[in-house]
Tab-separated table of C-alpha atoms in Angstrom:
chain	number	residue	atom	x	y	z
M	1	UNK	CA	20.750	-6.707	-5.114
M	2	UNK	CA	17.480	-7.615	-6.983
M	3	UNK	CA	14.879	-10.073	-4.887
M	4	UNK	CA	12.745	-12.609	-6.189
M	5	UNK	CA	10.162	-14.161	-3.850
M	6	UNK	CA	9.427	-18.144	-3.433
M	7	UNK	CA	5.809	-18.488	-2.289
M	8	UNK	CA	4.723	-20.532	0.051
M	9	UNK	CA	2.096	-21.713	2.337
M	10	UNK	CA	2.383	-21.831	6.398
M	11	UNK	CA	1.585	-25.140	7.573
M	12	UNK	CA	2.274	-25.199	11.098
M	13	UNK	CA	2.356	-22.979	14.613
M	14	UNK	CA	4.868	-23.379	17.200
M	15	UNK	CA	8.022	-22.851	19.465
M	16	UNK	CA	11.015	-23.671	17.182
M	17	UNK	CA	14.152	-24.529	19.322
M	18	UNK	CA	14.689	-21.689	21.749
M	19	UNK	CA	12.242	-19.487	20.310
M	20	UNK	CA	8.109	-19.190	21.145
M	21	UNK	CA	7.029	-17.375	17.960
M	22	UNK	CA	7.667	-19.638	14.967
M	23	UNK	CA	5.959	-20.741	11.710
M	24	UNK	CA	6.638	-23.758	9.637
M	25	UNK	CA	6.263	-23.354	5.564
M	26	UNK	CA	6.052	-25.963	3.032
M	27	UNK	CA	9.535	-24.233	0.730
M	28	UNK	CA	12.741	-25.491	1.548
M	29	UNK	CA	16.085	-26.022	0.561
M	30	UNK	CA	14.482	-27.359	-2.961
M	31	UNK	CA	13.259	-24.189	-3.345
M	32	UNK	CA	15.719	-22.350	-2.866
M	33	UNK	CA	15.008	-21.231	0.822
M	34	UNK	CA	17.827	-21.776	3.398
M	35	UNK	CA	18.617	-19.663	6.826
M	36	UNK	CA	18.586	-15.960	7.045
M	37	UNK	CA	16.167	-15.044	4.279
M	38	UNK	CA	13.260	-11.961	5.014
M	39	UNK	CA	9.718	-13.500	5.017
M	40	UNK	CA	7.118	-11.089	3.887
M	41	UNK	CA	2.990	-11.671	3.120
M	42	UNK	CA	0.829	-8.763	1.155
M	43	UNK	CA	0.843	-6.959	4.131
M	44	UNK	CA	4.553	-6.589	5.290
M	45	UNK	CA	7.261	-7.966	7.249
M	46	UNK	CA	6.763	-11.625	8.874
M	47	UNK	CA	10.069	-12.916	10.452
M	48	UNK	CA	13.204	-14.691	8.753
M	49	UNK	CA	13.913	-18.043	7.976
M	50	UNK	CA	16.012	-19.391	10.909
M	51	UNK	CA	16.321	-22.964	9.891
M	52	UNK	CA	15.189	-25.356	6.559
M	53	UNK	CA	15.187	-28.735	5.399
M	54	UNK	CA	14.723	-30.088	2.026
M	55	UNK	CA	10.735	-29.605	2.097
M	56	UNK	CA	10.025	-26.888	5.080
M	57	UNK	CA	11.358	-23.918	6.598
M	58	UNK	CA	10.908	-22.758	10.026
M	59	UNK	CA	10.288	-19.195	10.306
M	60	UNK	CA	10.920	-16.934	13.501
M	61	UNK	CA	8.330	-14.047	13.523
M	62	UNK	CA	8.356	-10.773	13.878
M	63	UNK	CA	6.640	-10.924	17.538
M	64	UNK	CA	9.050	-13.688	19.266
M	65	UNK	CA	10.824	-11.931	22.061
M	66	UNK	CA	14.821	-13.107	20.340
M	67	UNK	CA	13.294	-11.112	17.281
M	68	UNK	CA	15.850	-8.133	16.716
M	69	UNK	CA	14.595	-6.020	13.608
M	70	UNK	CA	16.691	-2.729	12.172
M	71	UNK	CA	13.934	-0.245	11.042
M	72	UNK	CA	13.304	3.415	10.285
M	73	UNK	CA	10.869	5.551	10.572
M	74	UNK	CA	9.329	6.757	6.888
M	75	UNK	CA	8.970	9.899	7.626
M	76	UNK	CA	12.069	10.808	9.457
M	77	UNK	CA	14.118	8.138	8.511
M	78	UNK	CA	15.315	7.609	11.997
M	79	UNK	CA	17.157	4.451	12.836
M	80	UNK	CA	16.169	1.976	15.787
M	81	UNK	CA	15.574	-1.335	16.553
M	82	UNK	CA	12.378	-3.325	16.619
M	83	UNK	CA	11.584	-6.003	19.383
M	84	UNK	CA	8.835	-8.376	19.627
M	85	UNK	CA	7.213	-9.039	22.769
M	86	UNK	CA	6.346	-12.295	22.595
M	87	UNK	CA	2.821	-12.409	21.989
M	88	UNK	CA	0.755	-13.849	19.362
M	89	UNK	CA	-2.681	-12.005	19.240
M	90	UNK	CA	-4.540	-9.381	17.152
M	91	UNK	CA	-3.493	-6.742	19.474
M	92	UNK	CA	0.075	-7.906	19.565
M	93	UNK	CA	2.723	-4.978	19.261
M	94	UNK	CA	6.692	-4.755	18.882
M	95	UNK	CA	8.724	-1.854	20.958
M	96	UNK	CA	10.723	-0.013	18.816
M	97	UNK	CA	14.078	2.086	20.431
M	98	UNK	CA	14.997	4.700	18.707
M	99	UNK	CA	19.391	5.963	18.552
M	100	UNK	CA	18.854	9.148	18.309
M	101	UNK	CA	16.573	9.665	22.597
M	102	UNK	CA	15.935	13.258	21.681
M	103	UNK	CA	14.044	12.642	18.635
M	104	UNK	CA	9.970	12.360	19.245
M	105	UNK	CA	8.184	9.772	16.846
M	106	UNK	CA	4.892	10.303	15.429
M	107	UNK	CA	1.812	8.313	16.285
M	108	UNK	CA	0.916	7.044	12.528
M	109	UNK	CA	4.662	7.009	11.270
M	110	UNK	CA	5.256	4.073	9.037
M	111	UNK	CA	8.208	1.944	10.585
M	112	UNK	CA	9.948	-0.171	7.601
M	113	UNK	CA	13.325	-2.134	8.073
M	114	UNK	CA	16.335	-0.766	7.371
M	115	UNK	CA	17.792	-3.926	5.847
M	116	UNK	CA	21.067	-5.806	6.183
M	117	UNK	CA	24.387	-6.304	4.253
M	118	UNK	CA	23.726	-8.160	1.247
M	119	UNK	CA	19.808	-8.120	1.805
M	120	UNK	CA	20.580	-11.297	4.802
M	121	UNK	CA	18.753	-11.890	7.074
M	122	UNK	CA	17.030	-8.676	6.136
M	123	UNK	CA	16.134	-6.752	2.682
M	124	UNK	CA	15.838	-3.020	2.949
M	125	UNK	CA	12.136	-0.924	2.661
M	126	UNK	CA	10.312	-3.595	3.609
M	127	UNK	CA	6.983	-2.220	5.565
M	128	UNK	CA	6.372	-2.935	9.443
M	129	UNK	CA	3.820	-1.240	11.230
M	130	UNK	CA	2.517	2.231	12.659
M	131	UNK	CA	3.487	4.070	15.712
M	132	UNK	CA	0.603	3.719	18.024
M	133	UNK	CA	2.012	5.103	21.430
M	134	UNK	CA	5.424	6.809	22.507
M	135	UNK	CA	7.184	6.513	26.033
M	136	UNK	CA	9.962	8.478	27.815
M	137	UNK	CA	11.052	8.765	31.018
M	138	UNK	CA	13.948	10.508	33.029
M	139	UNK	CA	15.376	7.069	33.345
M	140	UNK	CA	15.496	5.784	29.718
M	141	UNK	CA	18.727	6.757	27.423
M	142	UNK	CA	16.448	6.415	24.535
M	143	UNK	CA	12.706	6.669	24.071
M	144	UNK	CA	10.420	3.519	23.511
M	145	UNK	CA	8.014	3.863	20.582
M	146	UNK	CA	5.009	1.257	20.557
M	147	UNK	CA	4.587	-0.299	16.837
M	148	UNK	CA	1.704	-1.803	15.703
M	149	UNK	CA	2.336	-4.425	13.063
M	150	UNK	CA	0.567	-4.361	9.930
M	151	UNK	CA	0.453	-8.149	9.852
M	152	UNK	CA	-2.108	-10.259	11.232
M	153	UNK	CA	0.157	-13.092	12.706
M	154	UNK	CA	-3.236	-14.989	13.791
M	155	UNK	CA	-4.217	-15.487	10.034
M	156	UNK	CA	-0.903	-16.291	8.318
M	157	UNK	CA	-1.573	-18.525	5.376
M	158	UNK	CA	0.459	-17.305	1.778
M	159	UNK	CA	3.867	-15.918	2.360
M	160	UNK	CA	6.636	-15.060	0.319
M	161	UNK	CA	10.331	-15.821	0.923
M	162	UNK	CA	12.408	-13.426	-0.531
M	163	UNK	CA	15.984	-15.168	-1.664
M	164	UNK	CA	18.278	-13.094	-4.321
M	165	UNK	CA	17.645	-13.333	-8.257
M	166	UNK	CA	18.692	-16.256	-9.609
M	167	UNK	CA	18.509	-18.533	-7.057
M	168	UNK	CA	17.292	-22.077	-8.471
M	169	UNK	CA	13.893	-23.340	-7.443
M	170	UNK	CA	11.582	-26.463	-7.790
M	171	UNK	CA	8.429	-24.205	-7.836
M	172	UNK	CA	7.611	-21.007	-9.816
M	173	UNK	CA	9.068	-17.255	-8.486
M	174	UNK	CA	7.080	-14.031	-8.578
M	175	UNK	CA	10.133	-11.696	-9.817
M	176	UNK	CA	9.644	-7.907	-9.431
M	177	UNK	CA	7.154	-6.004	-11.386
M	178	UNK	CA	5.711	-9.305	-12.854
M	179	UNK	CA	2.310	-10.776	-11.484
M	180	UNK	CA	1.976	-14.688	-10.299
M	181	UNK	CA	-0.605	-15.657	-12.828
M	182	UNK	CA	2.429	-13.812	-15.283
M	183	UNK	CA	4.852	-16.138	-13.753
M	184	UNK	CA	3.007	-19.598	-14.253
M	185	UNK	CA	2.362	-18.319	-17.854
M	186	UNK	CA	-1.307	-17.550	-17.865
């Protein structure tokens, strides 16, 4: 399934509901952007849409500690699953467990997501972060990798929301392989 991304601008910080990571963007429903939708920026994965109105979308990030993320390690291509921990700094980092306890991860592996059925709430390849540290111990079933997230949650301003081709919108849509000032016809 081909993506297309809605753009959009976050315009608010905050706990959302039960969660204590969350952003609020100015594309909703309008635009095309409902629950369950991968948010991405230039630099990688943010968080999914978890909730939108007509006019705004509330976005759970990456970090938040409910944030479950399928991912794989480049390299390898091992399988795990990515967990925020709840913090919102520049040294903020996600624990990622691998399936497979007697592989060893790499410090500087590339973690991207794995992606869901039908690209919802997640589409496939999209980058994550770098392995910075990797724990074991005789009473883990799997080992804990330490991710680094290429993302600088502090300075989130531009994101894009990335809904399937096709999808009806009251604003304009970068489409793969085109450029924004290509879309608005410049």
């Amino acid at each position: 399934m081909r993506h297309t991304l809605v753009p959009a601008h976050v315009i608010g910080h905050g706990p959302a509901q039960a969660f204590s990571q969350t952003v609020t963007i100015d594309a909703g429903t309008s635009s095309g952007v409902h629950a369950d939708l991968t948010v991405l920026n230039n630099e990688g994965l943010v968080g999914r849409v978890i909730a939108a109105t007509r006019t705004t979308a509330t976005v759970l990030l990456l970090l938040d500690r409910d944030s479950v993320v399928g991912g794989r390690l480049g390299s390898s291509m091992e399988v795990g699953f990515l967990q925020g921990r709840g913090e919102l700094s520049g040294d903020a980092t996600l624990d990622l467990k691998l399936l497979d306890s007697a592989f060893v991860a790499n410090e500087g592996d590339t973690a991207v997501t794995f992606g869901s059925e039908d690209g919802a709430p997640y589409i496939a390849g999209v980058p994550i972060g770098k392995v910075t540290a990797v724990y074991s111990s005789p009473r883990e079933t799997s080992r804990r990798v330490e991710i680094r997230p290429f993302v600088d949650f502090t300075a989130l301003d531009l994101v894009g929301v990335a809904v399937p081709s096709g999808t009806r919108s009251d604003r304009g849509l970068v489409k793969p392989g085109a450029s924004a000032a290509k879309e608005e016809g410049r």
